XYZ file of C-alpha atoms in Angstrom:
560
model
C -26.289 -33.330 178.911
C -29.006 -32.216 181.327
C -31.352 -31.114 178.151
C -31.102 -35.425 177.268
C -31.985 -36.023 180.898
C -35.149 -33.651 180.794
C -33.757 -31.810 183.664
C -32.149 -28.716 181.920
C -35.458 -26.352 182.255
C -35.010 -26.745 186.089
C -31.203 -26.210 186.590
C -30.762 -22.684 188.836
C -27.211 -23.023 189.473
C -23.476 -24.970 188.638
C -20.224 -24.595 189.792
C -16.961 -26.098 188.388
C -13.736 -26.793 190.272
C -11.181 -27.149 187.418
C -8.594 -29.057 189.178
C -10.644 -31.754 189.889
C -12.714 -31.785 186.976
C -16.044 -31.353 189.942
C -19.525 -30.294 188.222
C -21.883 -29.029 190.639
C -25.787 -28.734 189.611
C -28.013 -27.681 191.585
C -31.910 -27.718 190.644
C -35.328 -26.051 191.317
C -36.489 -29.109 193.321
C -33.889 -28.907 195.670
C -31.699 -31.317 194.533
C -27.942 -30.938 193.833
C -25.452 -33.618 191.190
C -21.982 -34.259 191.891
C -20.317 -35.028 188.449
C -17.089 -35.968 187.386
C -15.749 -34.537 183.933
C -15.357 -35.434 180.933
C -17.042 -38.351 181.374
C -20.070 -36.758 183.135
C -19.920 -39.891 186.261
C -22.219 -39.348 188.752
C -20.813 -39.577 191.745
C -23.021 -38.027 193.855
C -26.908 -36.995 194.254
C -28.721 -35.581 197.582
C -31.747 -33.594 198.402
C -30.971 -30.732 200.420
C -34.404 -28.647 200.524
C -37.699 -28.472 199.054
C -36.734 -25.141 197.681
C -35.013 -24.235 194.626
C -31.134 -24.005 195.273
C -29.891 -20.264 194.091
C -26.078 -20.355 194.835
C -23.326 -22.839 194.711
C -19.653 -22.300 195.960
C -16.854 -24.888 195.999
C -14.139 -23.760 197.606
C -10.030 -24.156 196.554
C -9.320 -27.680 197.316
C -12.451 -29.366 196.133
C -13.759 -30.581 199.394
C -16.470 -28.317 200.194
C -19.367 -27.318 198.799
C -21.533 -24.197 199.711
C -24.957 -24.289 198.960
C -27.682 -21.246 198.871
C -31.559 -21.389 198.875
C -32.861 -17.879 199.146
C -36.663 -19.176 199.553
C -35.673 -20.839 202.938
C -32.704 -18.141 203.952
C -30.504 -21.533 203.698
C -26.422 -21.855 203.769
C -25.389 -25.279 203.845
C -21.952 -26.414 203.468
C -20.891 -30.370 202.419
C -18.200 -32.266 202.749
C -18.827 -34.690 199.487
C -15.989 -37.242 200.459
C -17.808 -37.992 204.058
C -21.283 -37.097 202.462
C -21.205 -35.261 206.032
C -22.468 -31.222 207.078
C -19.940 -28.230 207.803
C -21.752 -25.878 208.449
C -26.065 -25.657 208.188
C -27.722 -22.313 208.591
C -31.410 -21.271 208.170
C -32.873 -17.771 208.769
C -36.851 -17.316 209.329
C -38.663 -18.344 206.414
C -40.664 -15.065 206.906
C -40.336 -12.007 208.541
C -38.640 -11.458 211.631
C -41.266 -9.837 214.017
C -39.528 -9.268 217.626
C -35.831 -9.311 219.111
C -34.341 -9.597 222.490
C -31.044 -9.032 223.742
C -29.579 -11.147 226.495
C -28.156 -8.940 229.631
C -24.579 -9.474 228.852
C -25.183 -8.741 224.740
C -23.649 -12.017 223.402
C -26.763 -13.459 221.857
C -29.888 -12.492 220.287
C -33.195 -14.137 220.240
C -35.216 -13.405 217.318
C -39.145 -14.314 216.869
C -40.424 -14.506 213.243
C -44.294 -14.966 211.615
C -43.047 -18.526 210.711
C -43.499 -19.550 214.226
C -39.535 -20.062 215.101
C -37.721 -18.529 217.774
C -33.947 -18.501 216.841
C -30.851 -17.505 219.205
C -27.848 -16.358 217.536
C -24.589 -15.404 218.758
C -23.690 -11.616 218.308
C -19.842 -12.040 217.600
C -20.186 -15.484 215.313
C -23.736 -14.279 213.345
C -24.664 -17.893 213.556
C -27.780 -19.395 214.936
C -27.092 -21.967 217.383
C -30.476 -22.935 218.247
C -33.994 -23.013 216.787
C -37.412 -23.734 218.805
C -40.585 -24.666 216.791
C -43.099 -25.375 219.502
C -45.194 -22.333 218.198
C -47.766 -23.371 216.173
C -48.369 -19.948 214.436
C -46.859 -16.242 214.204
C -44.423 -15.134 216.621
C -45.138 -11.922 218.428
C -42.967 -11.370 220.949
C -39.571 -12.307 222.277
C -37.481 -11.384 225.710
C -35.042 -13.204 227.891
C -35.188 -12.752 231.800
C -32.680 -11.382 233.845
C -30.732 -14.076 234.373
C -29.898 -14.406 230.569
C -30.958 -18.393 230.423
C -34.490 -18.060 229.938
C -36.215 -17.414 226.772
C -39.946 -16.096 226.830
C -41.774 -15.895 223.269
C -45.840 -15.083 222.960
C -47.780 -16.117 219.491
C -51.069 -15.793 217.997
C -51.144 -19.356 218.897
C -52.297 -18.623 222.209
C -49.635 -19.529 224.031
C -46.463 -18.303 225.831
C -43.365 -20.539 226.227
C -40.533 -20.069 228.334
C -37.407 -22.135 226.775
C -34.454 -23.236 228.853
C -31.248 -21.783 227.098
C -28.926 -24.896 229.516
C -31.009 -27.825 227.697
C -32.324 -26.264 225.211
C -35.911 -27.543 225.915
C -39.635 -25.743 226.366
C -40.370 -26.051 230.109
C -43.391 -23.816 230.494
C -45.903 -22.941 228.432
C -48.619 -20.371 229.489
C -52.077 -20.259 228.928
C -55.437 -18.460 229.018
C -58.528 -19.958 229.857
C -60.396 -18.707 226.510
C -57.819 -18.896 223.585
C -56.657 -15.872 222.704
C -53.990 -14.166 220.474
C -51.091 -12.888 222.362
C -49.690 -9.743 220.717
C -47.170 -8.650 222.827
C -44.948 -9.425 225.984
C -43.223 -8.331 229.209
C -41.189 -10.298 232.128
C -40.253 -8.116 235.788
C -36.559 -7.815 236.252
C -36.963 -10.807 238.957
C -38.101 -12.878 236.191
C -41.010 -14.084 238.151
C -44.303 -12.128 236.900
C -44.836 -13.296 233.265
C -47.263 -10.586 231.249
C -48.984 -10.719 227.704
C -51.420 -8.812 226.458
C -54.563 -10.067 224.282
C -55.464 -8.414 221.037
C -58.957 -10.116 220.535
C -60.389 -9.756 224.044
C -58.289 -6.554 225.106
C -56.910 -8.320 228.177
C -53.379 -8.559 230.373
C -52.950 -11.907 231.884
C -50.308 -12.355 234.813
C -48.297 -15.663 235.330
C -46.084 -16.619 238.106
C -42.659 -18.497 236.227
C -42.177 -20.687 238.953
C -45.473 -22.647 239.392
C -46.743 -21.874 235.311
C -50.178 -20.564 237.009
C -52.818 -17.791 235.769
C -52.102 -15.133 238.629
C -54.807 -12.212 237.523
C -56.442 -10.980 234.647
C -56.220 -7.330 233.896
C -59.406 -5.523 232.336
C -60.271 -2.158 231.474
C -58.575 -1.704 227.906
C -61.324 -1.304 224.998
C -59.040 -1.823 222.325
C -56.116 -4.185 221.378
C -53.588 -4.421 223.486
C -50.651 -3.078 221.136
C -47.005 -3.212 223.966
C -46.046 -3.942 227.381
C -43.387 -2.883 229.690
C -42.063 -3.420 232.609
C -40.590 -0.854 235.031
C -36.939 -1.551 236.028
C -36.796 -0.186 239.642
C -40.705 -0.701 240.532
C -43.536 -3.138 240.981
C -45.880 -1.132 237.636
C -47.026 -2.643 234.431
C -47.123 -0.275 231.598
C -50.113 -1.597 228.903
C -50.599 0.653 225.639
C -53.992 0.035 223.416
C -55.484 1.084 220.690
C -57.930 2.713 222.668
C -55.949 6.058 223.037
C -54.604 5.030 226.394
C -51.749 4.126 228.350
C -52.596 2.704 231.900
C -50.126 1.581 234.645
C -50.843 -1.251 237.076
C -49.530 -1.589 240.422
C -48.426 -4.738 241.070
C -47.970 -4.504 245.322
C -51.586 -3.112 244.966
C -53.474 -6.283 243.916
C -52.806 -5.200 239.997
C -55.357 -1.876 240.557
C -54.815 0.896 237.666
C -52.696 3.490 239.169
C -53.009 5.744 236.581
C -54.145 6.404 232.740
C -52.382 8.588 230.692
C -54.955 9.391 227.956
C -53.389 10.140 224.451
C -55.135 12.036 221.225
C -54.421 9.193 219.103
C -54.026 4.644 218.892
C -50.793 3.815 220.947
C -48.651 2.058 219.328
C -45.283 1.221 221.887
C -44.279 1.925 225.709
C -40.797 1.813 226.752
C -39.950 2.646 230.366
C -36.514 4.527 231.049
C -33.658 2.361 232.629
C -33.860 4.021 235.664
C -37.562 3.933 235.636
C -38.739 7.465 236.276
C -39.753 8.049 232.331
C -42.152 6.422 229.973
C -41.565 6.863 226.796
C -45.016 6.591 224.255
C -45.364 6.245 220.436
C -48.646 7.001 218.819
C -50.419 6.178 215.470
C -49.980 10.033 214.939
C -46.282 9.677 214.176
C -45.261 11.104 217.596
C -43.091 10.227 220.457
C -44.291 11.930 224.166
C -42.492 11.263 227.345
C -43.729 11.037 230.907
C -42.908 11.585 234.248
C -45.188 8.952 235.069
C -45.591 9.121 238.733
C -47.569 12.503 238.815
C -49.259 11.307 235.144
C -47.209 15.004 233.329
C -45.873 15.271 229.834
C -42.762 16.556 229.449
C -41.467 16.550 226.173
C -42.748 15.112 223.224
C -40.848 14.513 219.418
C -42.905 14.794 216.080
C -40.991 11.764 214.177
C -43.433 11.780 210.931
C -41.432 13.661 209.088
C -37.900 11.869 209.678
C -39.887 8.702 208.533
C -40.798 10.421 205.089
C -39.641 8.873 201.856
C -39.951 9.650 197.932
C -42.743 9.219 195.766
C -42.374 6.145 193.485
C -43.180 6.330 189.948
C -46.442 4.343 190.564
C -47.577 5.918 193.757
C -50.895 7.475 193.459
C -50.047 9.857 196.324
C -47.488 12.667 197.066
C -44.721 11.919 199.346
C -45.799 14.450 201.878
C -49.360 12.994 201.678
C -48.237 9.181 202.058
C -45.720 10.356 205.379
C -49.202 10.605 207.133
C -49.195 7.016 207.439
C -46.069 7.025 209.079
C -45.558 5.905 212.433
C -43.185 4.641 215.051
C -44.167 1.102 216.649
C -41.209 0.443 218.361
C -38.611 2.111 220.601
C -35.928 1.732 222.766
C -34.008 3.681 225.651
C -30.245 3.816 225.436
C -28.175 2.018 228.429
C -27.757 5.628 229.792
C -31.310 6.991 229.296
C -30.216 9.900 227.061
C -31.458 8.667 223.735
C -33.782 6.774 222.353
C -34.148 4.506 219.221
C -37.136 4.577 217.069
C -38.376 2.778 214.219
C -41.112 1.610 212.479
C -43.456 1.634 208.839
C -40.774 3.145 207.253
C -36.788 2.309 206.058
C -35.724 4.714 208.232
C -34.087 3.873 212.036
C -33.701 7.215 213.807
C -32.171 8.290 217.260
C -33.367 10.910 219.070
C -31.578 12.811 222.247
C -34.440 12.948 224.989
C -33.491 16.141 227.039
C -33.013 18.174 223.768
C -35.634 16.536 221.653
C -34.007 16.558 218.382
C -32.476 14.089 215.600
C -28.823 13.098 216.597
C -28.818 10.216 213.641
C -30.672 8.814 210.895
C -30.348 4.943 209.246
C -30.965 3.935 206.028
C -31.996 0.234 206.373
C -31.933 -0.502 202.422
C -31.226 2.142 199.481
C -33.360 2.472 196.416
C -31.151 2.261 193.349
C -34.232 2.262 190.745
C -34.010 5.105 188.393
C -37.740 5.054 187.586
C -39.217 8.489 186.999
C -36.543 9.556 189.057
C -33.680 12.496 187.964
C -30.661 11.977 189.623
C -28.434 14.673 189.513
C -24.555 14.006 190.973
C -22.635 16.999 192.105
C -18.825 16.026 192.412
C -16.987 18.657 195.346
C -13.674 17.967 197.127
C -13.543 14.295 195.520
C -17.074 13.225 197.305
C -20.567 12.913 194.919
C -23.329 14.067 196.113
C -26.690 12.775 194.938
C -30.171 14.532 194.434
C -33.700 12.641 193.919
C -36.528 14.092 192.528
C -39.235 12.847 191.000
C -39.345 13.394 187.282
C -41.519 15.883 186.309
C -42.012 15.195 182.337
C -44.241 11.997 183.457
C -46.190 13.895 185.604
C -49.586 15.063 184.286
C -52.936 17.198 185.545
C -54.314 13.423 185.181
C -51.254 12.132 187.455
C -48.121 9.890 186.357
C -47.851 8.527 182.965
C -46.398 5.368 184.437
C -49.901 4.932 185.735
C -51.628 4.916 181.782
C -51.615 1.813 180.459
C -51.107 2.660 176.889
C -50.688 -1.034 175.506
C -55.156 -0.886 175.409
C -54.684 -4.450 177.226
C -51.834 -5.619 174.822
C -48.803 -7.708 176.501
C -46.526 -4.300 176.345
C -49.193 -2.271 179.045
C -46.863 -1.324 182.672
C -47.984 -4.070 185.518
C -49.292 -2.144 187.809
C -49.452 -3.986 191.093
C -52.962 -4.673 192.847
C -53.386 -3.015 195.984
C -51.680 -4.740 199.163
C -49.229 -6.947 197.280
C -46.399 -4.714 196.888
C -43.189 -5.002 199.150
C -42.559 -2.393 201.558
C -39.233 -1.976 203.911
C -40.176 -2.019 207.344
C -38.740 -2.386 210.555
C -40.780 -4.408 213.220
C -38.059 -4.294 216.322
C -35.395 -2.181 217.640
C -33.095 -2.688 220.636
C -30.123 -1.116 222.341
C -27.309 -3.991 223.642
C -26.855 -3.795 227.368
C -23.278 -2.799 226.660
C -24.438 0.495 225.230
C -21.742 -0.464 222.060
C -24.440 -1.686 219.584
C -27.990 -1.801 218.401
C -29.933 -4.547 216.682
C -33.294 -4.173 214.527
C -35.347 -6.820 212.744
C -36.852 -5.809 209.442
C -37.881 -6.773 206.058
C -34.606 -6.996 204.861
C -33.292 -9.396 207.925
C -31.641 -8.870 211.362
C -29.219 -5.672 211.425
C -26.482 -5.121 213.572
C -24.930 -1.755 214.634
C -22.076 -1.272 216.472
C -19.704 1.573 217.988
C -16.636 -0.921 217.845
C -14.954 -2.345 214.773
C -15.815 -5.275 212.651
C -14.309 -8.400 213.152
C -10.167 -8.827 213.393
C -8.473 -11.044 210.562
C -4.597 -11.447 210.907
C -3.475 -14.477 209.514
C -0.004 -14.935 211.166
C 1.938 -14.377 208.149
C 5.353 -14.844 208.712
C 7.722 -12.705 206.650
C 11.742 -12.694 206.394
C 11.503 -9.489 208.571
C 10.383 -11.540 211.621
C 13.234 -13.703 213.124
C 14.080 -13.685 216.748
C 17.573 -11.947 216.437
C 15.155 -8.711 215.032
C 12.650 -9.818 217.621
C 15.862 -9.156 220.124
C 17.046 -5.692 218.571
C 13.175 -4.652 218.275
C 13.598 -4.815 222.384
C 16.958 -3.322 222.190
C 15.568 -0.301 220.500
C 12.293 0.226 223.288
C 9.716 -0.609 220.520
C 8.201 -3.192 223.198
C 4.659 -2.984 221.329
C 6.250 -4.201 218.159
C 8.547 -6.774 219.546
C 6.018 -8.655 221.498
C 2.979 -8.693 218.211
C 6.553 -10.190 216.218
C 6.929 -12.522 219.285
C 3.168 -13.563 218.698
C 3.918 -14.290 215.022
C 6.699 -16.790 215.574
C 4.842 -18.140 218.332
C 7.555 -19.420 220.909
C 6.774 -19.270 224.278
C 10.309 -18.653 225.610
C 10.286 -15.772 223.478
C 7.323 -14.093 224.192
C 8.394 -14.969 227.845
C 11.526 -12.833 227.398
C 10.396 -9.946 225.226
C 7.313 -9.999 227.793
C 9.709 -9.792 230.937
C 12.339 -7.481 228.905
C 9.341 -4.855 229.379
C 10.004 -2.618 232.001
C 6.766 -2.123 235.018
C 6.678 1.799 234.015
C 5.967 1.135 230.106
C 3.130 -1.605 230.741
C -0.215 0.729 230.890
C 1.271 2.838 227.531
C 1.847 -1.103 226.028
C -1.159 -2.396 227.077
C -3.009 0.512 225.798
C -1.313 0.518 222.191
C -1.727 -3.385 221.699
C -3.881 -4.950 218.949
C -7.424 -6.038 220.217
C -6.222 -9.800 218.664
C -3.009 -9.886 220.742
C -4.753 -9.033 223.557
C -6.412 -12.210 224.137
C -2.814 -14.088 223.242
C -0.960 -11.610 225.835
C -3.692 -13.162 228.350
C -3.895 -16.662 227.493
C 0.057 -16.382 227.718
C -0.182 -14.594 231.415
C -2.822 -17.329 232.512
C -0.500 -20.187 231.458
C 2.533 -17.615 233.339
C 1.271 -17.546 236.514
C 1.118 -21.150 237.080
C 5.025 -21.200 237.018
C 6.555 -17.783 237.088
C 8.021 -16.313 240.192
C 7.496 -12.761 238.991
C 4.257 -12.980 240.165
C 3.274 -8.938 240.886
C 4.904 -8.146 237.724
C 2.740 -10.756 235.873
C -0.309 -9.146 237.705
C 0.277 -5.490 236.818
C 0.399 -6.717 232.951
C -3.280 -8.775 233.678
C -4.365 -5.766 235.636
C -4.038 -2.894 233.120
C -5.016 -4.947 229.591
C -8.362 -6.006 231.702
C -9.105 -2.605 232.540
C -8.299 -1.265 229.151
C -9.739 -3.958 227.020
C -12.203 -5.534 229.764
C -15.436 -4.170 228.080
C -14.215 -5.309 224.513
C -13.679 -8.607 225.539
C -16.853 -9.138 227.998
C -18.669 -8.097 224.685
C -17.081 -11.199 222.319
């Protein structure tokens, strides 16, 4: 059908729905057909993106349609009947360069080289709103104190602040010579706005309130590469490319209190939580810390070799040769202060302790599962497989890798060999620790990741089974298995019920109750007490069940 129409070379996906004889086609233009078989009736057409469209989903009743387009990072669901959006979701179109957590860890501000700056929600994954103001790369990204203002610098030469209550861009920051902004930092009042310049090696100062150029901060000879503010004091922490770290005292009319001097480019400063250490990442692959106040070293971590990878069949280089490259170029202090998380030029996130200097964990952002001039061997022991890489040594010559020898002599059959500067390396541009201390976020080549201590997210769907009826709801009780006969309560969903399994629970067995519930029927228990306490007259009993689930669960449910 689509071969008549000419159109058959550029269909990328279909999906069918059989029980309402539904053909979905979506094309390389962007554009998806509705169909109705056999007759092939068009019942619907629509331009959805200027990118091809990769994926198509309808789901069990025939009234939605899902819709991928990997070029744009696009999910779109459609209502046909309505001709109406579900659901529309767009990553960055390129790479993610900077995160931010807000202070209470329920959203995320991400800044990408597309010139976006998008704020999702941690617990949903969904971004909820997207400023394009910037008109090129995205550098930088933090929120203030508060949690409601957004701060992003660009190469554009500006910084915006974005209100997160209107969702609007109500300051934007300027120098008086254009220059490219390459990095960030905001006080914990949320008053002093920094950036640092990487074509004329300069720190300018805003004040939030008033949007004007406070001081300009000279004395770097090199790009400025990080910024950071400390927590408990009035100092600015700038690192450059000029081997140097130098902090700025604010109360002291911005004068250079000290300068650390490194042995090699400085890459990242991060300042402690309680802001008596500075942690500093070089181009050297190392990670020193500071006791900043009398300008001493006291520890430092040599990180090149936890960023090492293998050799791939058509790298020119050894793998212990191309780890010299290698570096960290960003970092982040736990809530606590006692570790630190690292990343960088590599696919490799890594946590350090700081008092004992030494690995505690290792993340694999993305896993290679080419077999190219590799020998895998798999070692099965106690039911788990183990897995070796090496590189494979039969390809390897005193001339170098076969893979490199074009033996075609310029016929079609030759190996592509890529051109220098083109190939797709894993990287990871931004790391950061949630306030909560229960998760970590990075951006990287392969999207935003998030870590976290807690598990995923809950699904019980409330099925009801012959088991749950409230005469075994009653002997459940009868028998002390309170735990159980309150999650059945839940399930049939009568509040007199719940009321009297709730109140059948005797005051001494509450904290071991509260403490064995499901996270999900924690949030029904309280919803249930709120609605309780406007009517019941067992008011302190009500208020000893509130009490112990909020200081058992409290943290869990602050963090959703």
């Amino acid at each position: 059908f689509f071969n008549k129409e000419g159109d058959f070379n550029n269909l990328t996906a279909a999906a069918y729905h059989k029980k309402t004889h539904l053909l979905v086609t979506g094309f390389a233009s962007g554009i998806f057909h509705l169909h109705e078989l056999p007759e092939f009736n068009l019942i619907h057409s629509l331009s959805i993106s200027d990118q091809r469209i990769a994926s198509i989903s309808i789901n069990c009743t025939g009234d939605w349609i899902a819709f991928g387009c990997s070029g744009l990072g696009q999910l779109l669901v459609w209502e046909w009947q309505s001709e109406s959006y579900v659901l529309k979701q767009q990553g960055h179109f390129n790479s993610m360069v900077s995160l931010a957590y807000s202070p209470d860890g329920q959203y995320i501000v991400t800044g990408g080289e597309d010139g976006k700056v998008k704020v999702w929600n941690t617990s949903s994954s969904f971004c909820f709103v997207t400023f394009t103001e910037h008109n090129s790369g995205v550098t930088a990204v933090t929120f203030t104190s508060t949690g409601y203002v957004v701060l992003s610098a660009s190469l554009d030469g500006t910084v915006r602040a974005f209100d997160l209550h209107r969702y609007r861009n109500f300051r934007t920051f300027t120098s008086p010579r254009p220059s490219q902004f390459s990095c960030l930092a905001v006080d914990s009042s949320g008053e002093i706005v920094a950036a640092g310049s990487q074509d004329s090696f300069e720190i300018f100062i805003w004040s939030m309130q008033s949007g004007r150029l406070l001081d300009v901060l000279a004395g770097h000879e090199g790009p400025i590469s990080s910024l950071s503010f400390n927590p408990m004091k009035c100092v600015l922490a700038s690192a450059s490319w000029d081997k140097t770290v130098k902090l700025w005292d604010m109360l002291d009319s911005w004068r250079t209190k000290e300068t650390l001097i490194m042995t090699s480019d400085v890459l990242v400063v991060a300042f402690r939580p309680d802001g008596k250490e500075l942690a500093v990442a070089a181009l050297n692959g190392q990670i020193t810390f500071w006791d900043h106040e009398n300008a001493v070293q006291t520890g430092s971590i040599e990180g090149r070799h936890d960023l090492q990878m293998g050799r791939k069949e058509l790298d020119k280089i050894t793998a212990k040769q191309a780890a010299k490259g290698k570096s960290f170029t960003t970092l982040c202090y736990s809530a606590d202060g006692q570790s630190i998380l690292a990343g960088g030029l590599s696919k490799f996130v890594c946590i350090y302790n700081v008092k004992e200097q030494i690995l505690m964990k290792k993340f694999e952002i993305s896993c290679n599962y080419s077999l190219d001039a590799m020998e895998v061997f798999c070692v099965s022991r106690e039911m788990k497989d183990f897995f070796f890489e090496y590189l494979d040594r039969r390809k390897m010559t005193e001339f170098g890798s076969m893979a490199l020898i074009d033996e075609g002599g310029g016929g079609d059959e030759g190996v592509a060999i890529p051109l220098p500067g083109v190939k797709r390396e894993i990287r990871v541009t931004c790391v950061r620790f949630c306030p909560t201390g229960r998760s970590w976020a990075a951006t990287t080549t392969e999207g935003l990741l998030l870590y976290s201590l807690d598990s995923g997210l809950i699904f019980d769907p409330f099925e009801l089974d012959v088991d749950v009826t409230p005469s075994n709801i009653h002997k459940t009780l009868s028998q002390k298995e309170y735990t159980m006969a309150i999650v059945m309560a839940f399930k049939l969903n009568e509040k007199k019920l719940i009321q009297e399994v709730i109140e059948g629970v005797p005051s001494s067995e509450v904290d071991v109750v509260c403490s064995s519930l499901p996270d999900l029927y924690v949030e029904k228990l309280l919803e249930f007490l709120a609605s309780a306490f406007e009517t019941s007259c067992h008011l302190e009993f009500y208020l000893i069940w509130a009490q112990k689930l909020l200081m058992l669960h409290g943290q869990k449910l602050k963090t959703r």
